[in-house]
Amino acid sequence: MRFITVLVAAACFVGLGIGHARANLVYNPFTTEDGLRVLMVSGEFSPDERVERFAAAISANNTSVITFDSGGGSVTSAMALGRMIRLLGLNTMQVRQLECASACSLAFLGGVSRIAAPGSIGVHRTSFAPESTVGRDEAVAGVQALTAEIISYLSEMGVSA
């Protein structure tokens, strides 16, 4: 029932035009009609994202559940936020009406308890910006190092291989 309540509340937020920030994450708190305190994390995970801002938003709103509206961004920033979610003992919930793609999926995995509607989380392969000047060997080494870091993070979050 709470999943449905969060779904309705999140859909209302989307309907109000609260959307993505392009540079950094935005934290939008709301309370469902049955009293569940939720924080919607919106926008792009930037490399300079500070998890202290997230922790302050959690504290200010006494949040217990996190949901996302993000197309992704920095993998390392998303994992840092996921670790903070876990450290704070928060749960994550994702509804189909909101986007959680790419790096966002890693932040979602930080939840102590996780629930996601089918098709609500998207992943893709590693890629580089078209204007990147990274050489082939350097790119392969970078992808391998990042893949190892992600695998370690997944294990840390209790995600089965």
Tab-separated table of C-alpha atoms in Angstrom:
chain	number	residue	atom	x	y	z
A	1	MET	CA	0.000	0.000	0.000
A	2	ARG	CA	2.840	2.401	0.830
A	3	PHE	CA	4.314	1.763	-2.634
A	4	ILE	CA	1.057	2.927	-4.214
A	5	THR	CA	0.953	5.996	-1.941
A	6	VAL	CA	4.519	6.939	-2.892
A	7	LEU	CA	3.655	6.340	-6.541
A	8	VAL	CA	0.747	8.791	-6.359
A	9	ALA	CA	2.732	11.411	-4.409
A	10	ALA	CA	5.711	11.146	-6.778
A	11	ALA	CA	3.440	11.434	-9.810
A	12	CYS	CA	2.011	14.633	-8.320
A	13	PHE	CA	5.541	16.017	-7.956
A	14	VAL	CA	6.268	15.239	-11.598
A	15	GLY	CA	2.975	16.834	-12.588
A	16	LEU	CA	3.978	20.008	-10.766
A	17	GLY	CA	7.012	20.321	-13.011
A	18	ILE	CA	9.641	19.526	-10.422
A	19	GLY	CA	12.265	17.923	-12.626
A	20	HIS	CA	15.925	17.454	-13.223
A	21	ALA	CA	18.631	19.854	-12.211
A	22	ARG	CA	21.360	19.838	-14.812
A	23	ALA	CA	24.425	20.395	-12.635
A	24	ASN	CA	23.812	18.929	-9.197
A	25	LEU	CA	21.307	16.904	-7.293
A	26	VAL	CA	18.216	18.517	-5.789
A	27	TYR	CA	16.489	17.074	-2.730
A	28	ASN	CA	12.696	17.414	-2.588
A	29	PRO	CA	11.033	16.122	0.604
A	30	PHE	CA	7.400	15.113	0.769
A	31	THR	CA	5.139	13.194	3.123
A	32	THR	CA	2.583	10.687	1.903
A	33	GLU	CA	-0.965	10.843	3.215
A	34	ASP	CA	-0.207	7.935	5.568
A	35	GLY	CA	2.789	9.809	7.052
A	36	LEU	CA	5.707	8.199	5.202
A	37	ARG	CA	8.503	10.774	4.859
A	38	VAL	CA	10.180	10.507	1.455
A	39	LEU	CA	13.048	12.399	-0.149
A	40	MET	CA	13.120	12.589	-3.942
A	41	VAL	CA	16.657	12.880	-5.316
A	42	SER	CA	16.476	14.637	-8.687
A	43	GLY	CA	19.022	15.671	-11.286
A	44	GLU	CA	22.450	14.614	-12.427
A	45	PHE	CA	25.093	13.020	-10.205
A	46	SER	CA	27.977	15.443	-10.698
A	47	PRO	CA	31.596	14.552	-9.895
A	48	ASP	CA	31.689	17.258	-7.204
A	49	GLU	CA	28.469	16.162	-5.449
A	50	ARG	CA	28.704	16.481	-1.666
A	51	VAL	CA	26.960	13.760	0.344
A	52	GLU	CA	26.868	16.149	3.308
A	53	ARG	CA	24.087	18.100	1.532
A	54	PHE	CA	22.122	14.871	1.218
A	55	ALA	CA	22.672	13.968	4.886
A	56	ALA	CA	21.502	17.454	5.923
A	57	ALA	CA	18.312	17.073	3.839
A	58	ILE	CA	17.635	13.702	5.481
A	59	SER	CA	18.143	15.141	8.944
A	60	ALA	CA	16.014	18.230	8.269
A	61	ASN	CA	13.093	16.142	7.014
A	62	ASN	CA	13.375	12.989	9.146
A	63	THR	CA	13.255	10.932	5.935
A	64	SER	CA	13.067	7.140	5.880
A	65	VAL	CA	12.634	6.427	2.145
A	66	ILE	CA	14.539	7.695	-0.888
A	67	THR	CA	13.233	7.780	-4.446
A	68	PHE	CA	14.950	9.087	-7.570
A	69	ASP	CA	14.300	11.110	-10.697
A	70	SER	CA	17.700	11.003	-12.381
A	71	GLY	CA	19.190	10.023	-15.696
A	72	GLY	CA	22.533	9.294	-14.038
A	73	GLY	CA	25.880	11.023	-14.142
A	74	SER	CA	29.039	10.309	-12.165
A	75	VAL	CA	29.306	6.656	-11.131
A	76	THR	CA	31.594	7.430	-8.186
A	77	SER	CA	29.222	10.137	-6.893
A	78	ALA	CA	26.262	7.756	-7.175
A	79	MET	CA	28.131	5.095	-5.197
A	80	ALA	CA	29.071	7.676	-2.538
A	81	LEU	CA	25.398	8.609	-2.182
A	82	GLY	CA	24.461	4.911	-2.047
A	83	ARG	CA	26.957	4.395	0.764
A	84	MET	CA	25.459	7.352	2.651
A	85	ILE	CA	21.960	5.927	2.154
A	86	ARG	CA	23.177	2.652	3.666
A	87	LEU	CA	25.044	4.374	6.510
A	88	LEU	CA	21.897	6.303	7.453
A	89	GLY	CA	19.787	3.114	7.385
A	90	LEU	CA	17.421	4.377	4.685
A	91	ASN	CA	15.250	2.408	2.276
A	92	THR	CA	14.945	3.043	-1.458
A	93	MET	CA	11.836	2.793	-3.597
A	94	GLN	CA	11.539	3.436	-7.317
A	95	VAL	CA	8.335	3.986	-9.256
A	96	ARG	CA	7.959	3.661	-13.018
A	97	GLN	CA	6.769	7.259	-13.442
A	98	LEU	CA	10.194	8.583	-12.378
A	99	GLU	CA	13.540	7.990	-14.059
A	100	CYS	CA	16.408	6.139	-12.395
A	101	ALA	CA	18.937	5.303	-15.073
A	102	SER	CA	22.637	4.712	-15.438
A	103	ALA	CA	24.619	5.759	-12.326
A	104	CYS	CA	21.354	6.376	-10.443
A	105	SER	CA	20.858	2.611	-10.242
A	106	LEU	CA	23.972	2.388	-8.075
A	107	ALA	CA	22.648	4.974	-5.605
A	108	PHE	CA	19.350	3.057	-5.470
A	109	LEU	CA	21.236	-0.081	-4.403
A	110	GLY	CA	22.338	1.685	-1.206
A	111	GLY	CA	18.901	1.134	0.325
A	112	VAL	CA	18.767	-1.216	3.299
A	113	SER	CA	15.464	-2.417	1.875
A	114	ARG	CA	14.841	-1.852	-1.837
A	115	ILE	CA	11.682	-2.028	-3.900
A	116	ALA	CA	11.343	-1.089	-7.553
A	117	ALA	CA	8.491	-1.321	-9.999
A	118	PRO	CA	9.275	-3.441	-13.068
A	119	GLY	CA	11.054	-1.325	-15.684
A	120	SER	CA	11.735	1.561	-13.290
A	121	ILE	CA	15.536	1.267	-13.308
A	122	GLY	CA	17.697	1.427	-16.420
A	123	VAL	CA	21.332	0.517	-17.003
A	124	HIS	CA	23.650	0.686	-19.995
A	125	ARG	CA	27.226	-0.061	-20.935
A	126	THR	CA	30.135	2.230	-20.117
A	127	SER	CA	30.682	5.034	-22.582
A	128	PHE	CA	32.864	8.080	-23.165
A	129	ALA	CA	31.786	11.500	-24.369
A	130	PRO	CA	32.189	11.878	-28.154
A	131	GLU	CA	34.675	14.718	-27.641
A	132	SER	CA	36.836	12.611	-25.312
A	133	THR	CA	40.516	12.417	-26.264
A	134	VAL	CA	41.149	9.264	-24.226
A	135	GLY	CA	43.238	6.718	-26.107
A	136	ARG	CA	42.121	3.132	-26.604
A	137	ASP	CA	44.513	1.577	-24.054
A	138	GLU	CA	43.739	4.245	-21.475
A	139	ALA	CA	39.988	3.779	-22.073
A	140	VAL	CA	40.224	0.004	-21.603
A	141	ALA	CA	42.230	0.431	-18.387
A	142	GLY	CA	39.748	3.026	-17.098
A	143	VAL	CA	36.728	0.844	-17.829
A	144	GLN	CA	38.381	-2.160	-16.164
A	145	ALA	CA	39.239	-0.147	-13.033
A	146	LEU	CA	35.733	1.305	-12.806
A	147	THR	CA	34.171	-2.121	-13.361
A	148	ALA	CA	36.227	-3.519	-10.471
A	149	GLU	CA	35.105	-0.612	-8.266
A	150	ILE	CA	31.447	-1.223	-9.198
A	151	ILE	CA	31.713	-4.967	-8.508
A	152	SER	CA	33.215	-4.236	-5.091
A	153	TYR	CA	30.407	-1.752	-4.375
A	154	LEU	CA	27.724	-4.267	-5.417
A	155	SER	CA	29.209	-6.825	-3.045
A	156	GLU	CA	29.335	-4.215	-0.264
A	157	MET	CA	25.604	-3.499	-0.839
A	158	GLY	CA	24.735	-7.203	-0.695
A	159	VAL	CA	23.818	-7.513	-4.365
A	160	SER	CA	24.281	-11.022	-5.673
A	161	ALA	CA	26.683	-11.449	-8.583
